[in-house]
Amino acid sequence: MGNQSCVKILNEWDIVAARQLGRNVAKELGFGTVDQARITTAISELARNIYLYAGQGQICIEKIYDGGKAGLKIIAADNGPGINDIRQVMEDGFSTSGGLGAGLPGVKRLMDEFDIDSSPGSGTDIIATKWLR
Amino acid sequence: MRIPILKLHDCLLVSIQWELDDQTALQFQEDLLHKIHETSANGVVIDITSIDFIDSFIAKVLGDVISMSKLMGAKVVITGIQPAVAITLIELGIGLEDVLTALDLEKGLEKLQQELGD
Ligand SMILES: Nc1ncnc2c1ncn2[C@@H]1O[C@H](COP(=O)(O)OP(=O)(O)OP(=O)(O)O)[C@@H](O)[C@H]1O
Ligand SMILES: [Mg+2]
């Protein structure tokens, strides 16, 4: 309860709002500056992907607790076109938009856990978690 | 909001003071190229001390504006990259290998002078 907040991604400004939300929650949880930057960057990548490829969707930030551990979970969800070949989009440098193709493989490295669920026609759900050490 | 670009001798100085949104970043790219053209500056220092994260989009805009400036004949030095920014950039897989960097504005200007050979 009260552990999850969401931002709808409809335009570029919502990308800024999503990463600000993430940074605030990361601060509240006590993440250091480097992890705050990792989390902010990961949210920015996922929010921009939603805006660019799905048109709209949502980013939720959740505080999670597991035993004695606290963490931050990013849930990025859209009902866009989905991804055909997940292995391909997880490769560094793969982009269909002339980008660096750094986003998804980058988020995987920036966060501790990364899970992607996507198929053509059914949108994309990505969950990424960072644990407080 | 536009990022101010100052002229100092034959160089341009830019200090990015707030979080970049996409529009501001793209506007800056254009503004800087126009300013280089207008002033015939041959060097640019971009200080990003206040920036606390860089994602792949901002990294691309920065990398592109550096290449574009080079095409026009101006060298760019980036200064003030924070530890957290350096770490996340490398984890993203973005090394900005060919980019000239320095610790702070002052060292950035020194580096430019060396690069421009006087
Ligand atoms: N939410 C999404 N819905 C549909 N396709 C997506 C989604 N997110 C990513 N993709 C696809 O995966 C590819 C790789 O994404 P990734 O974020 O790694 O790189 P990029 O967005 O192309 O470039 P960069 O993020 O470096 O600016 C994209 O080019 C796009 O084709
Ligand atoms: Mg991307």
PDB file of C-alpha atoms and ligand atoms in Angstrom:
ATOM      1  CA  MET A   1       0.000   0.000   0.000  1.00  0.00           C
ATOM      2  CA  GLY A   2       1.356   3.344  -1.005  1.00  0.00           C
ATOM      3  CA  ASN A   3       4.411   1.483  -2.244  1.00  0.00           C
ATOM      4  CA  GLN A   4       3.802   2.081  -5.897  1.00  0.00           C
ATOM      5  CA  SER A   5       3.541   5.303  -7.904  1.00  0.00           C
ATOM      6  CA  CYS A   6       3.043   5.554 -11.620  1.00  0.00           C
ATOM      7  CA  VAL A   7       3.552   8.065 -14.415  1.00  0.00           C
ATOM      8  CA  LYS A   8       1.694   7.784 -17.698  1.00  0.00           C
ATOM      9  CA  ILE A   9       4.026   8.231 -20.647  1.00  0.00           C
ATOM     10  CA  LEU A  10       2.243  10.223 -23.328  1.00  0.00           C
ATOM     11  CA  ASN A  11       4.833  12.789 -24.348  1.00  0.00           C
ATOM     12  CA  GLU A  12       8.486  13.765 -23.900  1.00  0.00           C
ATOM     13  CA  TRP A  13       7.794  15.679 -20.690  1.00  0.00           C
ATOM     14  CA  ASP A  14       6.483  12.546 -19.058  1.00  0.00           C
ATOM     15  CA  ILE A  15       9.953  11.027 -19.519  1.00  0.00           C
ATOM     16  CA  VAL A  16      11.294  13.807 -17.291  1.00  0.00           C
ATOM     17  CA  ALA A  17       8.479  13.249 -14.780  1.00  0.00           C
ATOM     18  CA  ALA A  18       9.130   9.490 -14.647  1.00  0.00           C
ATOM     19  CA  ARG A  19      12.825   9.856 -13.937  1.00  0.00           C
ATOM     20  CA  GLN A  20      12.191  12.518 -11.314  1.00  0.00           C
ATOM     21  CA  LEU A  21       9.748  10.196  -9.577  1.00  0.00           C
ATOM     22  CA  GLY A  22      12.333   7.399  -9.715  1.00  0.00           C
ATOM     23  CA  ARG A  23      15.099   9.584  -8.354  1.00  0.00           C
ATOM     24  CA  ASN A  24      12.901  10.744  -5.454  1.00  0.00           C
ATOM     25  CA  VAL A  25      11.952   7.207  -4.489  1.00  0.00           C
ATOM     26  CA  ALA A  26      15.605   6.105  -4.817  1.00  0.00           C
ATOM     27  CA  LYS A  27      16.606   8.933  -2.455  1.00  0.00           C
ATOM     28  CA  GLU A  28      13.862   8.035   0.015  1.00  0.00           C
ATOM     29  CA  LEU A  29      15.075   4.450   0.083  1.00  0.00           C
ATOM     30  CA  GLY A  30      18.604   5.641   0.804  1.00  0.00           C
ATOM     31  CA  PHE A  31      20.349   4.756  -2.474  1.00  0.00           C
ATOM     32  CA  GLY A  32      23.701   6.506  -2.985  1.00  0.00           C
ATOM     33  CA  THR A  33      24.384   8.947  -5.814  1.00  0.00           C
ATOM     34  CA  VAL A  34      25.760   6.310  -8.190  1.00  0.00           C
ATOM     35  CA  ASP A  35      22.749   4.015  -7.770  1.00  0.00           C
ATOM     36  CA  GLN A  36      20.443   7.026  -8.050  1.00  0.00           C
ATOM     37  CA  ALA A  37      22.074   7.813 -11.396  1.00  0.00           C
ATOM     38  CA  ARG A  38      21.756   4.155 -12.484  1.00  0.00           C
ATOM     39  CA  ILE A  39      18.062   4.103 -11.593  1.00  0.00           C
ATOM     40  CA  THR A  40      17.350   7.499 -13.187  1.00  0.00           C
ATOM     41  CA  THR A  41      19.143   6.462 -16.365  1.00  0.00           C
ATOM     42  CA  ALA A  42      17.316   3.117 -16.545  1.00  0.00           C
ATOM     43  CA  ILE A  43      13.931   4.832 -16.149  1.00  0.00           C
ATOM     44  CA  SER A  44      14.840   7.378 -18.788  1.00  0.00           C
ATOM     45  CA  GLU A  45      15.729   4.608 -21.256  1.00  0.00           C
ATOM     46  CA  LEU A  46      12.537   2.636 -20.625  1.00  0.00           C
ATOM     47  CA  ALA A  47      10.283   5.706 -20.688  1.00  0.00           C
ATOM     48  CA  ARG A  48      11.827   6.935 -23.917  1.00  0.00           C
ATOM     49  CA  ASN A  49      11.418   3.533 -25.520  1.00  0.00           C
ATOM     50  CA  ILE A  50       7.721   3.601 -24.618  1.00  0.00           C
ATOM     51  CA  TYR A  51       7.333   7.081 -26.068  1.00  0.00           C
ATOM     52  CA  LEU A  52       9.301   6.241 -29.233  1.00  0.00           C
ATOM     53  CA  TYR A  53       8.117   2.748 -30.065  1.00  0.00           C
ATOM     54  CA  ALA A  54       4.758   2.269 -28.376  1.00  0.00           C
ATOM     55  CA  GLY A  55       3.474   5.857 -28.420  1.00  0.00           C
ATOM     56  CA  GLN A  56       2.164   5.553 -24.900  1.00  0.00           C
ATOM     57  CA  GLY A  57       2.345   3.441 -21.799  1.00  0.00           C
ATOM     58  CA  GLN A  58       3.242   3.740 -18.190  1.00  0.00           C
ATOM     59  CA  ILE A  59       6.149   3.582 -15.771  1.00  0.00           C
ATOM     60  CA  CYS A  60       5.545   2.490 -12.194  1.00  0.00           C
ATOM     61  CA  ILE A  61       8.069   2.724  -9.401  1.00  0.00           C
ATOM     62  CA  GLU A  62       7.657   0.399  -6.470  1.00  0.00           C
ATOM     63  CA  LYS A  63       9.431   0.091  -3.154  1.00  0.00           C
ATOM     64  CA  ILE A  64       9.969  -3.566  -2.436  1.00  0.00           C
ATOM     65  CA  TYR A  65      11.092  -5.448   0.646  1.00  0.00           C
ATOM     66  CA  ASP A  66      12.392  -8.973   0.733  1.00  0.00           C
ATOM     67  CA  GLY A  67      13.464 -10.299   4.074  1.00  0.00           C
ATOM     68  CA  GLY A  68      15.857  -7.673   5.365  1.00  0.00           C
ATOM     69  CA  LYS A  69      16.477  -6.168   1.927  1.00  0.00           C
ATOM     70  CA  ALA A  70      14.893  -3.104   0.388  1.00  0.00           C
ATOM     71  CA  GLY A  71      14.836  -2.360  -3.281  1.00  0.00           C
ATOM     72  CA  LEU A  72      13.340  -0.326  -6.069  1.00  0.00           C
ATOM     73  CA  LYS A  73      11.394  -1.908  -8.875  1.00  0.00           C
ATOM     74  CA  ILE A  74      10.742  -0.230 -12.216  1.00  0.00           C
ATOM     75  CA  ILE A  75       7.762  -1.552 -14.126  1.00  0.00           C
ATOM     76  CA  ALA A  76       7.499  -0.314 -17.714  1.00  0.00           C
ATOM     77  CA  ALA A  77       4.377  -1.380 -19.560  1.00  0.00           C
ATOM     78  CA  ASP A  78       2.884  -0.540 -22.928  1.00  0.00           C
ATOM     79  CA  ASN A  79       0.409  -1.937 -25.419  1.00  0.00           C
ATOM     80  CA  GLY A  80       2.516  -0.997 -28.407  1.00  0.00           C
ATOM     81  CA  PRO A  81       3.689  -3.193 -31.287  1.00  0.00           C
ATOM     82  CA  GLY A  82       5.764  -5.462 -29.052  1.00  0.00           C
ATOM     83  CA  ILE A  83       9.145  -6.926 -29.877  1.00  0.00           C
ATOM     84  CA  ASN A  84       9.641  -9.729 -32.352  1.00  0.00           C
ATOM     85  CA  ASP A  85      13.179 -10.869 -31.545  1.00  0.00           C
ATOM     86  CA  ILE A  86      14.049 -10.162 -27.929  1.00  0.00           C
ATOM     87  CA  ARG A  87      17.571 -11.499 -28.248  1.00  0.00           C
ATOM     88  CA  GLN A  88      18.267  -9.036 -31.028  1.00  0.00           C
ATOM     89  CA  VAL A  89      17.062  -5.946 -29.133  1.00  0.00           C
ATOM     90  CA  MET A  90      19.205  -6.980 -26.154  1.00  0.00           C
ATOM     91  CA  GLU A  91      22.344  -6.712 -28.292  1.00  0.00           C
ATOM     92  CA  ASP A  92      24.478  -3.621 -27.853  1.00  0.00           C
ATOM     93  CA  GLY A  93      24.102  -1.365 -30.844  1.00  0.00           C
ATOM     94  CA  PHE A  94      20.837  -2.750 -32.212  1.00  0.00           C
ATOM     95  CA  SER A  95      18.406   0.058 -32.984  1.00  0.00           C
ATOM     96  CA  THR A  96      15.502   0.483 -35.370  1.00  0.00           C
ATOM     97  CA  SER A  97      15.453   4.246 -34.862  1.00  0.00           C
ATOM     98  CA  GLY A  98      19.016   5.344 -35.532  1.00  0.00           C
ATOM     99  CA  GLY A  99      19.722   5.432 -31.801  1.00  0.00           C
ATOM    100  CA  LEU A 100      22.839   4.071 -30.134  1.00  0.00           C
ATOM    101  CA  GLY A 101      21.039   0.833 -29.324  1.00  0.00           C
ATOM    102  CA  ALA A 102      22.364   1.196 -25.798  1.00  0.00           C
ATOM    103  CA  GLY A 103      19.048   1.434 -23.973  1.00  0.00           C
ATOM    104  CA  LEU A 104      17.874  -2.109 -23.230  1.00  0.00           C
ATOM    105  CA  PRO A 105      21.261  -3.816 -22.812  1.00  0.00           C
ATOM    106  CA  GLY A 106      22.285  -0.785 -20.748  1.00  0.00           C
ATOM    107  CA  VAL A 107      19.292  -1.053 -18.412  1.00  0.00           C
ATOM    108  CA  LYS A 108      20.118  -4.715 -17.875  1.00  0.00           C
ATOM    109  CA  ARG A 109      23.653  -3.797 -16.769  1.00  0.00           C
ATOM    110  CA  LEU A 110      22.585  -0.797 -14.682  1.00  0.00           C
ATOM    111  CA  MET A 111      20.037  -2.768 -12.651  1.00  0.00           C
ATOM    112  CA  ASP A 112      20.395  -5.985 -10.608  1.00  0.00           C
ATOM    113  CA  GLU A 113      17.459  -7.839 -12.115  1.00  0.00           C
ATOM    114  CA  PHE A 114      15.926  -7.461 -15.545  1.00  0.00           C
ATOM    115  CA  ASP A 115      12.972  -9.189 -17.075  1.00  0.00           C
ATOM    116  CA  ILE A 116      11.346  -8.537 -20.425  1.00  0.00           C
ATOM    117  CA  ASP A 117       8.071  -9.926 -21.650  1.00  0.00           C
ATOM    118  CA  SER A 118       7.046  -8.902 -25.133  1.00  0.00           C
ATOM    119  CA  SER A 119       5.581 -10.313 -28.279  1.00  0.00           C
ATOM    120  CA  PRO A 120       4.212  -8.752 -31.455  1.00  0.00           C
ATOM    121  CA  GLY A 121       0.692  -7.491 -30.938  1.00  0.00           C
ATOM    122  CA  SER A 122       0.641  -7.809 -27.168  1.00  0.00           C
ATOM    123  CA  GLY A 123       2.827  -4.930 -26.061  1.00  0.00           C
ATOM    124  CA  THR A 124       5.902  -4.910 -23.881  1.00  0.00           C
ATOM    125  CA  ASP A 125       6.385  -5.329 -20.139  1.00  0.00           C
ATOM    126  CA  ILE A 126       9.783  -4.772 -18.610  1.00  0.00           C
ATOM    127  CA  ILE A 127      10.580  -5.134 -14.934  1.00  0.00           C
ATOM    128  CA  ALA A 128      13.944  -4.069 -13.557  1.00  0.00           C
ATOM    129  CA  THR A 129      15.010  -4.088  -9.919  1.00  0.00           C
ATOM    130  CA  LYS A 130      17.833  -2.531  -7.940  1.00  0.00           C
ATOM    131  CA  TRP A 131      18.563  -3.763  -4.412  1.00  0.00           C
ATOM    132  CA  LEU A 132      19.884  -1.569  -1.677  1.00  0.00           C
ATOM    133  CA  ARG A 133      23.203  -2.889  -0.445  1.00  0.00           C
TER     134      ARG A 133
ATOM    135  CA  MET B   1      14.491  27.134 -21.960  1.00  0.00           C
ATOM    136  CA  ARG B   2      17.672  27.632 -23.932  1.00  0.00           C
ATOM    137  CA  ILE B   3      21.151  26.941 -22.722  1.00  0.00           C
ATOM    138  CA  PRO B   4      23.241  30.133 -22.754  1.00  0.00           C
ATOM    139  CA  ILE B   5      26.387  30.049 -24.890  1.00  0.00           C
ATOM    140  CA  LEU B   6      29.074  32.596 -23.959  1.00  0.00           C
ATOM    141  CA  LYS B   7      31.968  33.787 -26.050  1.00  0.00           C
ATOM    142  CA  LEU B   8      35.438  34.138 -24.542  1.00  0.00           C
ATOM    143  CA  HIS B   9      38.178  35.218 -26.992  1.00  0.00           C
ATOM    144  CA  ASP B  10      37.929  32.678 -29.797  1.00  0.00           C
ATOM    145  CA  CYS B  11      36.210  30.074 -27.685  1.00  0.00           C
ATOM    146  CA  LEU B  12      32.646  29.362 -26.647  1.00  0.00           C
ATOM    147  CA  LEU B  13      31.712  28.446 -23.092  1.00  0.00           C
ATOM    148  CA  VAL B  14      28.644  26.483 -22.173  1.00  0.00           C
ATOM    149  CA  SER B  15      27.622  25.484 -18.697  1.00  0.00           C
ATOM    150  CA  ILE B  16      24.638  23.172 -18.532  1.00  0.00           C
ATOM    151  CA  GLN B  17      22.924  24.043 -15.284  1.00  0.00           C
ATOM    152  CA  TRP B  18      19.816  21.936 -15.217  1.00  0.00           C
ATOM    153  CA  GLU B  19      18.509  18.537 -16.215  1.00  0.00           C
ATOM    154  CA  LEU B  20      18.248  18.292 -19.987  1.00  0.00           C
ATOM    155  CA  ASP B  21      14.952  17.379 -21.553  1.00  0.00           C
ATOM    156  CA  ASP B  22      14.949  16.190 -25.159  1.00  0.00           C
ATOM    157  CA  GLN B  23      13.822  19.481 -26.672  1.00  0.00           C
ATOM    158  CA  THR B  24      16.396  21.528 -24.780  1.00  0.00           C
ATOM    159  CA  ALA B  25      19.132  19.113 -25.827  1.00  0.00           C
ATOM    160  CA  LEU B  26      18.193  19.297 -29.514  1.00  0.00           C
ATOM    161  CA  GLN B  27      17.774  23.074 -29.377  1.00  0.00           C
ATOM    162  CA  PHE B  28      21.227  23.340 -27.824  1.00  0.00           C
ATOM    163  CA  GLN B  29      22.714  21.272 -30.649  1.00  0.00           C
ATOM    164  CA  GLU B  30      21.355  23.729 -33.177  1.00  0.00           C
ATOM    165  CA  ASP B  31      22.182  26.833 -31.167  1.00  0.00           C
ATOM    166  CA  LEU B  32      25.788  25.777 -30.657  1.00  0.00           C
ATOM    167  CA  LEU B  33      26.378  25.149 -34.366  1.00  0.00           C
ATOM    168  CA  HIS B  34      24.882  28.532 -35.269  1.00  0.00           C
ATOM    169  CA  LYS B  35      26.989  30.231 -32.636  1.00  0.00           C
ATOM    170  CA  ILE B  36      30.164  28.552 -33.943  1.00  0.00           C
ATOM    171  CA  HIS B  37      29.280  29.782 -37.400  1.00  0.00           C
ATOM    172  CA  GLU B  38      28.453  33.313 -36.242  1.00  0.00           C
ATOM    173  CA  THR B  39      31.538  33.797 -34.090  1.00  0.00           C
ATOM    174  CA  SER B  40      34.074  31.665 -36.013  1.00  0.00           C
ATOM    175  CA  ALA B  41      34.992  30.127 -32.678  1.00  0.00           C
ATOM    176  CA  ASN B  42      37.526  27.328 -32.992  1.00  0.00           C
ATOM    177  CA  GLY B  43      37.005  25.808 -29.580  1.00  0.00           C
ATOM    178  CA  VAL B  44      34.109  24.992 -27.261  1.00  0.00           C
ATOM    179  CA  VAL B  45      34.055  23.962 -23.609  1.00  0.00           C
ATOM    180  CA  ILE B  46      30.859  22.309 -22.398  1.00  0.00           C
ATOM    181  CA  ASP B  47      30.731  22.028 -18.623  1.00  0.00           C
ATOM    182  CA  ILE B  48      28.339  19.404 -17.285  1.00  0.00           C
ATOM    183  CA  THR B  49      29.197  19.573 -13.570  1.00  0.00           C
ATOM    184  CA  SER B  50      25.499  20.038 -12.713  1.00  0.00           C
ATOM    185  CA  ILE B  51      24.338  17.048 -14.737  1.00  0.00           C
ATOM    186  CA  ASP B  52      23.708  14.024 -12.527  1.00  0.00           C
ATOM    187  CA  PHE B  53      22.814  11.461 -15.165  1.00  0.00           C
ATOM    188  CA  ILE B  54      23.197  10.991 -18.913  1.00  0.00           C
ATOM    189  CA  ASP B  55      21.059   8.521 -20.820  1.00  0.00           C
ATOM    190  CA  SER B  56      21.690   7.156 -24.307  1.00  0.00           C
ATOM    191  CA  PHE B  57      19.681   9.937 -25.934  1.00  0.00           C
ATOM    192  CA  ILE B  58      21.592  12.768 -24.278  1.00  0.00           C
ATOM    193  CA  ALA B  59      24.846  10.895 -24.938  1.00  0.00           C
ATOM    194  CA  LYS B  60      23.961  10.685 -28.611  1.00  0.00           C
ATOM    195  CA  VAL B  61      23.055  14.376 -28.803  1.00  0.00           C
ATOM    196  CA  LEU B  62      26.336  15.304 -27.097  1.00  0.00           C
ATOM    197  CA  GLY B  63      28.384  12.952 -29.273  1.00  0.00           C
ATOM    198  CA  ASP B  64      26.670  14.253 -32.406  1.00  0.00           C
ATOM    199  CA  VAL B  65      27.172  17.915 -31.546  1.00  0.00           C
ATOM    200  CA  ILE B  66      30.864  17.196 -30.980  1.00  0.00           C
ATOM    201  CA  SER B  67      31.168  15.560 -34.423  1.00  0.00           C
ATOM    202  CA  MET B  68      29.180  18.349 -36.043  1.00  0.00           C
ATOM    203  CA  SER B  69      31.342  21.022 -34.410  1.00  0.00           C
ATOM    204  CA  LYS B  70      34.431  19.189 -35.615  1.00  0.00           C
ATOM    205  CA  LEU B  71      33.058  19.230 -39.155  1.00  0.00           C
ATOM    206  CA  MET B  72      32.737  22.976 -38.859  1.00  0.00           C
ATOM    207  CA  GLY B  73      36.283  23.306 -37.552  1.00  0.00           C
ATOM    208  CA  ALA B  74      35.740  23.693 -33.810  1.00  0.00           C
ATOM    209  CA  LYS B  75      37.113  21.406 -31.121  1.00  0.00           C
ATOM    210  CA  VAL B  76      34.935  20.533 -28.148  1.00  0.00           C
ATOM    211  CA  VAL B  77      36.063  19.673 -24.628  1.00  0.00           C
ATOM    212  CA  ILE B  78      33.561  18.274 -22.109  1.00  0.00           C
ATOM    213  CA  THR B  79      34.299  19.096 -18.479  1.00  0.00           C
ATOM    214  CA  GLY B  80      32.974  18.209 -15.049  1.00  0.00           C
ATOM    215  CA  ILE B  81      31.715  14.673 -15.653  1.00  0.00           C
ATOM    216  CA  GLN B  82      30.620  13.438 -12.214  1.00  0.00           C
ATOM    217  CA  PRO B  83      31.676   9.996 -10.944  1.00  0.00           C
ATOM    218  CA  ALA B  84      28.094   8.683 -11.103  1.00  0.00           C
ATOM    219  CA  VAL B  85      27.775   9.912 -14.693  1.00  0.00           C
ATOM    220  CA  ALA B  86      31.080   8.306 -15.746  1.00  0.00           C
ATOM    221  CA  ILE B  87      30.051   4.987 -14.172  1.00  0.00           C
ATOM    222  CA  THR B  88      26.577   4.885 -15.711  1.00  0.00           C
ATOM    223  CA  LEU B  89      27.860   5.910 -19.150  1.00  0.00           C
ATOM    224  CA  ILE B  90      30.336   3.024 -19.181  1.00  0.00           C
ATOM    225  CA  GLU B  91      27.661   0.608 -17.946  1.00  0.00           C
ATOM    226  CA  LEU B  92      25.397   1.807 -20.736  1.00  0.00           C
ATOM    227  CA  GLY B  93      28.243   0.892 -23.079  1.00  0.00           C
ATOM    228  CA  ILE B  94      28.967   4.454 -24.089  1.00  0.00           C
ATOM    229  CA  GLY B  95      32.669   5.242 -23.738  1.00  0.00           C
ATOM    230  CA  LEU B  96      32.706   8.595 -25.580  1.00  0.00           C
ATOM    231  CA  GLU B  97      36.205   7.407 -26.578  1.00  0.00           C
ATOM    232  CA  ASP B  98      37.211  10.152 -28.968  1.00  0.00           C
ATOM    233  CA  VAL B  99      35.857  12.936 -26.834  1.00  0.00           C
ATOM    234  CA  LEU B 100      38.241  15.418 -25.211  1.00  0.00           C
ATOM    235  CA  THR B 101      37.506  15.799 -21.521  1.00  0.00           C
ATOM    236  CA  ALA B 102      38.894  17.657 -18.525  1.00  0.00           C
ATOM    237  CA  LEU B 103      38.093  17.844 -14.827  1.00  0.00           C
ATOM    238  CA  ASP B 104      36.789  21.392 -14.710  1.00  0.00           C
ATOM    239  CA  LEU B 105      36.192  24.474 -16.817  1.00  0.00           C
ATOM    240  CA  GLU B 106      39.626  25.908 -16.162  1.00  0.00           C
ATOM    241  CA  LYS B 107      41.427  22.703 -17.149  1.00  0.00           C
ATOM    242  CA  GLY B 108      39.086  22.436 -20.115  1.00  0.00           C
ATOM    243  CA  LEU B 109      40.156  25.821 -21.402  1.00  0.00           C
ATOM    244  CA  GLU B 110      43.821  24.854 -20.905  1.00  0.00           C
ATOM    245  CA  LYS B 111      43.253  21.664 -22.851  1.00  0.00           C
ATOM    246  CA  LEU B 112      41.639  23.615 -25.676  1.00  0.00           C
ATOM    247  CA  GLN B 113      44.586  25.994 -25.860  1.00  0.00           C
ATOM    248  CA  GLN B 114      46.961  22.992 -26.095  1.00  0.00           C
ATOM    249  CA  GLU B 115      44.809  21.340 -28.718  1.00  0.00           C
ATOM    250  CA  LEU B 116      44.584  24.501 -30.752  1.00  0.00           C
ATOM    251  CA  GLY B 117      48.335  24.711 -30.466  1.00  0.00           C
ATOM    252  CA  ASP B 118      49.289  28.005 -28.907  1.00  0.00           C
TER     253      ASP B 118
HETATM  254  N1  LIG C   1       8.624  -0.665 -25.652  1.00  0.00           N
HETATM  255  C1  LIG C   1       9.026  -1.082 -26.861  1.00  0.00           C
HETATM  256  N2  LIG C   1       8.108  -1.482 -27.797  1.00  0.00           N
HETATM  257  C2  LIG C   1       8.521  -1.920 -29.031  1.00  0.00           C
HETATM  258  N3  LIG C   1       9.810  -2.002 -29.426  1.00  0.00           N
HETATM  259  C3  LIG C   1      10.757  -1.610 -28.547  1.00  0.00           C
HETATM  260  C4  LIG C   1      10.419  -1.150 -27.224  1.00  0.00           C
HETATM  261  N4  LIG C   1      11.570  -0.843 -26.576  1.00  0.00           N
HETATM  262  C5  LIG C   1      12.571  -1.115 -27.436  1.00  0.00           C
HETATM  263  N5  LIG C   1      12.094  -1.571 -28.623  1.00  0.00           N
HETATM  264  C6  LIG C   1      12.914  -1.990 -29.802  1.00  0.00           C
HETATM  265  O1  LIG C   1      14.171  -2.408 -29.322  1.00  0.00           O
HETATM  266  C7  LIG C   1      15.215  -1.692 -29.982  1.00  0.00           C
HETATM  267  C8  LIG C   1      16.377  -1.506 -29.035  1.00  0.00           C
HETATM  268  O2  LIG C   1      16.017  -0.616 -27.962  1.00  0.00           O
HETATM  269  P1  LIG C   1      17.157   0.162 -27.192  1.00  0.00           P
HETATM  270  O3  LIG C   1      16.514   1.036 -26.178  1.00  0.00           O
HETATM  271  O4  LIG C   1      18.157  -0.834 -26.714  1.00  0.00           O
HETATM  272  O5  LIG C   1      17.865   1.030 -28.332  1.00  0.00           O
HETATM  273  P2  LIG C   1      17.295   2.306 -29.083  1.00  0.00           P
HETATM  274  O6  LIG C   1      16.084   2.834 -28.383  1.00  0.00           O
HETATM  275  O7  LIG C   1      17.104   1.949 -30.526  1.00  0.00           O
HETATM  276  O8  LIG C   1      18.492   3.351 -28.980  1.00  0.00           O
HETATM  277  P3  LIG C   1      18.946   4.127 -27.645  1.00  0.00           P
HETATM  278  O9  LIG C   1      18.090   3.613 -26.517  1.00  0.00           O
HETATM  279  O10 LIG C   1      20.391   3.793 -27.464  1.00  0.00           O
HETATM  280  O11 LIG C   1      18.711   5.572 -27.913  1.00  0.00           O
HETATM  281  C9  LIG C   1      14.579  -0.412 -30.446  1.00  0.00           C
HETATM  282  O12 LIG C   1      15.256   0.157 -31.542  1.00  0.00           O
HETATM  283  C10 LIG C   1      13.143  -0.883 -30.792  1.00  0.00           C
HETATM  284  O13 LIG C   1      13.120  -1.432 -32.078  1.00  0.00           O
HETATM  285 MG    MG C   2      16.078   3.159 -26.335  1.00  0.00          MG
END
